[in-house]
Amino acid sequence: MLVSMKAILDHANENNYGVMSMNCINIEMVRAGIEAACEERSPIIIQMGCGQISKHAHLTEIVPVVKELAERATVPVAYNLDHGSNLEDEIRAIQAGFTNVMIDASSLPYEENVQRTKTIVSLAHPMGVSVEAELGHVGQAADGDGRTDDMYTNVEQAKDFVARTGCDALAVAIGTAHGNYPKGFVPKLDFERLHELKEALGIPLVLHGGSGSGEENLRKAVAGGINKINVCTDAFAAAKAGMLELLEENPNADFLALQMKAEASVKAFVKDYMHIIGSNDRYVYADFDSGSKE
Ligand code: 13P
């Protein structure tokens, strides 16, 4: 069933587990994620970034597909606009049927971030759509800025931010970065800061840049209060690895076989991930308030 992201994350927050939010660029990835979730009896969040939507899939084409697959699912599925940055994209996503929008004004001055987030909350909530915001700034691994702590989320500022904006979930900067880290590099996360943020805020917290973080970091992040983990780079890599493996076995493999192999490979990756972050088998036990828009 398609539900608001708030419904999924509130349950994860109350029961101390993490939910995977996978960036999907085509039907195969969406199907792989949702099938994995059904088989693992886990909630899942399907997300698309604004750039990914405009480059690879147009809203009017992909949204009905995601909705259809989500409605058919036997577990809760939310649909999130990842890194929305302007009013037009946010409104389009809300109107199209996304059940959560992220407003990322984290690289703007603090007051501007507060005002933009407040505006999106005021538009989204009456439509039954929840809102994720970001405070501090999660950069790009390629820039190495995940390794400096000048952009990390400040606890006192976060308290003020959540109280003033009414956002439903907050993406925090504690040491991860988007994309591939340099080979062999594992980020060092600031778990003390995470603990302080969770104590101070109590709401679902989000970890961006889930790829390449390492299993131990992921487990500790979930134990420390992260409830949503964004994964893009590693999911794409799983699809590519599946294709390469098939081509190695059979250089004449056709496009259909390659697509199917990529889908199976993403599905296996998602299932493994769900076990690391503890979302498997949650739905059977869940006293789940669907927060469904209908
Ligand atoms: P990765 O590509 O590092 O997994 O980051 C994904 C992300 O945070 C999307 O918002």
Short mmCIF file of C-alpha atoms and ligand atoms in Angstrom, two decimals:
data_model
loop_
_atom_site.label_atom_id
_atom_site.label_comp_id
_atom_site.label_asym_id
_atom_site.label_seq_id
_atom_site.Cartn_x
_atom_site.Cartn_y
_atom_site.Cartn_z
CA MET A 1 0.00 0.00 0.00
CA LEU A 2 1.08 3.54 -0.69
CA VAL A 3 1.40 5.53 2.55
CA SER A 4 2.89 8.77 3.76
CA MET A 5 6.58 8.64 4.62
CA LYS A 6 5.70 9.97 8.06
CA ALA A 7 3.65 6.85 8.78
CA ILE A 8 6.62 4.62 7.93
CA LEU A 9 9.19 6.68 9.78
CA ASP A 10 7.14 7.22 12.92
CA HIS A 11 6.83 3.45 13.25
CA ALA A 12 10.57 3.02 12.67
CA ASN A 13 11.30 5.75 15.22
CA GLU A 14 9.09 4.14 17.87
CA ASN A 15 10.59 0.72 17.23
CA ASN A 16 14.24 1.69 16.65
CA TYR A 17 14.97 0.49 13.16
CA GLY A 18 16.03 1.98 9.84
CA VAL A 19 14.16 2.04 6.53
CA MET A 20 15.89 2.03 3.19
CA SER A 21 15.10 4.87 0.82
CA MET A 22 16.38 3.91 -2.59
CA ASN A 23 16.87 6.27 -5.51
CA CYS A 24 15.18 4.64 -8.50
CA ILE A 25 15.50 5.75 -12.09
CA ASN A 26 13.34 3.19 -13.86
CA ILE A 27 10.58 0.63 -13.44
CA GLU A 28 13.05 -2.20 -12.91
CA MET A 29 14.57 -0.53 -9.86
CA VAL A 30 11.17 0.36 -8.40
CA ARG A 31 9.98 -3.22 -8.86
CA ALA A 32 13.18 -4.67 -7.42
CA GLY A 33 12.83 -2.53 -4.30
CA ILE A 34 9.15 -3.22 -3.73
CA GLU A 35 9.44 -6.96 -4.38
CA ALA A 36 12.38 -7.16 -1.97
CA ALA A 37 10.32 -5.31 0.64
CA CYS A 38 7.34 -7.65 0.24
CA GLU A 39 9.54 -10.73 0.54
CA GLU A 40 11.31 -9.33 3.60
CA ARG A 41 8.06 -8.00 5.13
CA SER A 42 9.76 -4.64 5.38
CA PRO A 43 8.58 -1.10 4.64
CA ILE A 44 10.47 0.71 1.88
CA ILE A 45 10.74 4.23 0.53
CA ILE A 46 11.10 4.73 -3.22
CA GLN A 47 12.66 8.07 -4.04
CA MET A 48 13.64 10.09 -7.05
CA GLY A 49 15.78 13.19 -7.17
CA CYS A 50 14.71 16.18 -9.25
CA GLY A 51 17.67 15.72 -11.58
CA GLN A 52 17.00 12.01 -11.93
CA ILE A 53 13.38 12.68 -12.84
CA SER A 54 14.18 15.23 -15.51
CA LYS A 55 17.05 13.21 -16.99
CA HIS A 56 15.61 9.71 -16.95
CA ALA A 57 11.91 9.70 -16.34
CA HIS A 58 9.20 12.28 -16.67
CA LEU A 59 6.81 12.69 -13.78
CA THR A 60 3.68 11.94 -15.75
CA GLU A 61 5.20 8.69 -17.00
CA ILE A 62 6.85 7.28 -13.88
CA VAL A 63 4.47 8.35 -11.10
CA PRO A 64 1.54 6.12 -12.18
CA VAL A 65 3.91 3.15 -12.32
CA VAL A 66 5.25 3.72 -8.83
CA LYS A 67 1.75 4.24 -7.46
CA GLU A 68 0.48 1.07 -9.09
CA LEU A 69 3.35 -1.07 -7.80
CA ALA A 70 3.10 0.49 -4.34
CA GLU A 71 -0.65 -0.05 -4.10
CA ARG A 72 -0.22 -3.71 -5.01
CA ALA A 73 2.47 -4.23 -2.37
CA THR A 74 1.70 -6.16 0.80
CA VAL A 75 3.89 -3.80 2.84
CA PRO A 76 3.88 -0.02 3.33
CA VAL A 77 5.62 1.91 0.54
CA ALA A 78 6.25 5.67 0.53
CA TYR A 79 7.22 7.79 -2.47
CA ASN A 80 9.66 10.61 -1.80
CA LEU A 81 10.94 13.53 -3.84
CA ASP A 82 14.65 13.57 -2.96
CA HIS A 83 16.50 16.90 -2.69
CA GLY A 84 13.71 19.14 -3.90
CA SER A 85 15.10 22.64 -3.99
CA ASN A 86 12.50 24.92 -5.53
CA LEU A 87 8.83 25.61 -5.02
CA GLU A 88 7.82 24.57 -8.51
CA ASP A 89 9.29 21.06 -8.22
CA GLU A 90 7.78 20.59 -4.76
CA ILE A 91 4.30 21.57 -5.91
CA ARG A 92 4.54 19.38 -9.00
CA ALA A 93 5.54 16.41 -6.86
CA ILE A 94 2.75 17.00 -4.32
CA GLN A 95 0.20 17.28 -7.12
CA ALA A 96 1.57 14.20 -8.88
CA GLY A 97 1.08 11.99 -5.82
CA PHE A 98 4.40 11.76 -4.01
CA THR A 99 3.68 10.97 -0.35
CA ASN A 100 6.70 12.90 0.95
CA VAL A 101 8.78 15.76 -0.34
CA MET A 102 12.25 16.69 0.79
CA ILE A 103 13.11 20.36 0.80
CA ASP A 104 16.86 20.79 0.73
CA ALA A 105 17.76 24.37 1.51
CA SER A 106 20.74 23.25 3.57
CA SER A 107 23.30 25.21 1.61
CA LEU A 108 21.40 28.48 2.12
CA PRO A 109 21.70 30.74 5.19
CA TYR A 110 19.89 29.33 8.26
CA GLU A 111 16.92 31.72 8.24
CA GLU A 112 16.33 31.08 4.55
CA ASN A 113 16.34 27.32 5.21
CA VAL A 114 13.76 27.83 8.00
CA GLN A 115 11.50 29.98 5.81
CA ARG A 116 11.63 27.67 2.78
CA THR A 117 10.99 24.59 4.88
CA LYS A 118 8.06 26.28 6.65
CA THR A 119 6.53 27.18 3.30
CA ILE A 120 6.77 23.61 2.00
CA VAL A 121 5.34 22.20 5.23
CA SER A 122 2.38 24.59 4.93
CA LEU A 123 1.71 23.36 1.38
CA ALA A 124 2.36 19.65 1.90
CA HIS A 125 0.66 18.88 5.21
CA PRO A 126 -2.88 19.86 4.19
CA MET A 127 -2.47 17.42 1.27
CA GLY A 128 -1.48 14.56 3.59
CA VAL A 129 2.11 14.72 2.33
CA SER A 130 4.95 14.71 4.86
CA VAL A 131 8.18 16.73 4.65
CA GLU A 132 11.86 15.96 5.16
CA ALA A 133 14.27 18.86 5.60
CA GLU A 134 18.04 19.07 5.94
CA LEU A 135 20.12 21.02 8.43
CA GLY A 136 23.89 21.10 8.33
CA HIS A 137 25.02 19.99 4.91
CA VAL A 138 25.80 16.53 3.53
CA GLY A 139 28.27 17.13 0.72
CA GLN A 140 29.76 15.07 -2.08
CA ALA A 141 32.22 12.31 -1.23
CA ALA A 142 34.24 13.21 -4.31
CA ASP A 143 34.89 16.66 -2.81
CA GLY A 144 36.13 15.14 0.43
CA ASP A 145 33.82 17.46 2.35
CA GLY A 146 32.26 14.57 4.24
CA ARG A 147 35.45 14.55 6.26
CA THR A 148 35.30 18.03 7.73
CA ASP A 149 32.90 18.81 10.51
CA ASP A 150 32.21 22.48 9.76
CA MET A 151 28.97 21.51 8.01
CA TYR A 152 27.78 19.09 10.72
CA THR A 153 24.33 19.63 12.20
CA ASN A 154 24.36 21.83 15.28
CA VAL A 155 22.15 20.43 18.06
CA GLU A 156 20.81 23.71 19.45
CA GLN A 157 20.08 25.02 15.96
CA ALA A 158 18.32 21.76 15.10
CA LYS A 159 15.98 22.14 18.09
CA ASP A 160 15.03 25.62 16.94
CA PHE A 161 14.69 24.44 13.32
CA VAL A 162 12.33 21.56 14.05
CA ALA A 163 10.19 23.64 16.43
CA ARG A 164 9.84 26.46 13.91
CA THR A 165 9.34 24.47 10.72
CA GLY A 166 7.24 21.49 11.83
CA CYS A 167 9.16 19.17 9.47
CA ASP A 168 8.42 15.47 9.93
CA ALA A 169 11.95 14.13 9.50
CA LEU A 170 15.36 15.76 9.53
CA ALA A 171 18.41 14.86 7.45
CA VAL A 172 21.46 15.40 9.62
CA ALA A 173 25.11 15.81 8.70
CA ILE A 174 27.24 13.54 10.89
CA GLY A 175 30.05 12.51 8.55
CA THR A 176 28.64 10.75 5.49
CA ALA A 177 28.76 12.20 1.99
CA HIS A 178 26.97 11.48 -1.29
CA GLY A 179 28.59 9.25 -3.90
CA ASN A 180 31.73 7.13 -3.96
CA TYR A 181 34.40 7.69 -1.33
CA PRO A 182 38.02 7.34 -2.36
CA LYS A 183 38.98 3.65 -2.59
CA GLY A 184 39.40 2.05 0.83
CA PHE A 185 38.06 5.09 2.72
CA VAL A 186 35.36 4.45 5.33
CA PRO A 187 33.77 7.59 6.80
CA LYS A 188 34.11 8.27 10.50
CA LEU A 189 30.68 9.17 11.85
CA ASP A 190 30.05 11.47 14.81
CA PHE A 191 27.87 9.15 16.91
CA GLU A 192 28.02 11.40 19.93
CA ARG A 193 26.45 14.21 17.92
CA LEU A 194 23.84 11.78 16.59
CA HIS A 195 22.96 10.74 20.13
CA GLU A 196 22.60 14.37 21.20
CA LEU A 197 20.45 15.17 18.17
CA LYS A 198 18.14 12.24 18.83
CA GLU A 199 17.81 13.14 22.51
CA ALA A 200 17.05 16.75 21.67
CA LEU A 201 14.66 16.22 18.76
CA GLY A 202 12.98 12.84 19.18
CA ILE A 203 11.79 12.83 15.54
CA PRO A 204 12.88 10.44 12.75
CA LEU A 205 16.41 11.28 11.58
CA VAL A 206 17.73 10.68 8.08
CA LEU A 207 21.19 9.64 6.90
CA HIS A 208 22.07 10.76 3.39
CA GLY A 209 24.99 9.21 1.56
CA GLY A 210 24.27 5.66 2.74
CA SER A 211 26.55 4.16 0.08
CA GLY A 212 30.00 3.02 1.08
CA SER A 213 29.36 3.81 4.75
CA GLY A 214 30.23 0.30 5.91
CA GLU A 215 28.03 -2.20 7.69
CA GLU A 216 29.23 -1.36 11.18
CA ASN A 217 28.58 2.36 10.71
CA LEU A 218 25.09 1.63 9.38
CA ARG A 219 24.20 -0.61 12.33
CA LYS A 220 25.52 1.95 14.82
CA ALA A 221 23.74 4.80 13.05
CA VAL A 222 20.42 2.96 13.30
CA ALA A 223 21.08 2.12 16.96
CA GLY A 224 21.83 5.81 17.50
CA GLY A 225 18.53 7.01 16.05
CA ILE A 226 18.73 7.07 12.25
CA ASN A 227 15.42 5.85 10.79
CA LYS A 228 15.84 6.51 7.07
CA ILE A 229 18.92 5.70 5.04
CA ASN A 230 19.27 7.10 1.53
CA VAL A 231 21.01 4.83 -0.93
CA CYS A 232 21.74 5.65 -4.54
CA THR A 233 25.33 4.94 -5.63
CA ASP A 234 25.45 1.40 -4.20
CA ALA A 235 22.08 0.50 -5.77
CA PHE A 236 23.26 1.66 -9.19
CA ALA A 237 26.49 -0.28 -8.63
CA ALA A 238 24.50 -3.43 -7.82
CA ALA A 239 22.61 -3.10 -11.11
CA LYS A 240 25.83 -2.60 -13.05
CA ALA A 241 27.61 -5.48 -11.32
CA GLY A 242 24.76 -7.81 -12.25
CA MET A 243 25.02 -6.82 -15.89
CA LEU A 244 28.80 -7.20 -15.96
CA GLU A 245 28.56 -10.61 -14.33
CA LEU A 246 26.11 -11.77 -16.98
CA LEU A 247 28.24 -10.38 -19.80
CA GLU A 248 31.21 -12.24 -18.40
CA GLU A 249 29.24 -15.49 -18.46
CA ASN A 250 27.65 -14.79 -21.80
CA PRO A 251 28.98 -11.93 -23.94
CA ASN A 252 25.99 -12.40 -26.27
CA ALA A 253 23.42 -11.75 -23.54
CA ASP A 254 20.70 -9.55 -25.00
CA PHE A 255 19.20 -6.37 -23.56
CA LEU A 256 16.24 -8.13 -21.98
CA ALA A 257 18.48 -10.60 -20.17
CA LEU A 258 20.70 -7.75 -18.99
CA GLN A 259 17.72 -5.76 -17.66
CA MET A 260 16.40 -8.81 -15.83
CA LYS A 261 19.81 -9.54 -14.34
CA ALA A 262 20.17 -5.93 -13.18
CA GLU A 263 16.74 -6.08 -11.53
CA ALA A 264 17.53 -9.35 -9.75
CA SER A 265 20.84 -7.96 -8.58
CA VAL A 266 19.25 -4.79 -7.14
CA LYS A 267 16.61 -6.88 -5.42
CA ALA A 268 19.24 -9.08 -3.74
CA PHE A 269 21.15 -5.95 -2.68
CA VAL A 270 18.04 -4.39 -1.14
CA LYS A 271 17.17 -7.56 0.75
CA ASP A 272 20.66 -7.69 2.29
CA TYR A 273 20.49 -4.02 3.19
CA MET A 274 17.18 -4.50 4.98
CA HIS A 275 18.80 -7.06 7.26
CA ILE A 276 21.64 -4.68 8.11
CA ILE A 277 19.35 -1.82 9.08
CA GLY A 278 16.79 -4.05 10.76
CA SER A 279 13.63 -3.37 8.77
CA ASN A 280 13.00 -7.01 7.78
CA ASP A 281 10.01 -8.71 9.41
CA ARG A 282 8.81 -5.47 10.99
CA TYR A 283 5.58 -5.32 9.12
CA VAL A 284 4.22 -8.60 10.47
CA TYR A 285 4.51 -7.33 13.99
CA ALA A 286 3.55 -3.80 13.20
CA ASP A 287 0.61 -2.10 14.73
CA PHE A 288 0.83 0.08 11.69
CA ASP A 289 -1.11 3.27 11.21
CA SER A 290 -0.94 3.49 7.43
CA GLY A 291 -1.37 7.26 7.17
CA SER A 292 -2.76 6.39 3.74
CA LYS A 293 -3.93 9.36 1.77
CA GLU A 294 -7.19 7.72 0.81
P1 13P B 1 24.61 7.80 -2.01
O1 13P B 1 24.64 7.92 -3.50
O2 13P B 1 25.93 8.09 -1.39
O3 13P B 1 24.03 6.52 -1.55
O4 13P B 1 23.65 8.96 -1.47
C1 13P B 1 22.29 8.90 -1.77
C2 13P B 1 21.53 10.01 -1.16
O5 13P B 1 21.82 10.46 -0.07
C3 13P B 1 20.40 10.55 -1.92
O6 13P B 1 19.77 11.60 -1.28
#
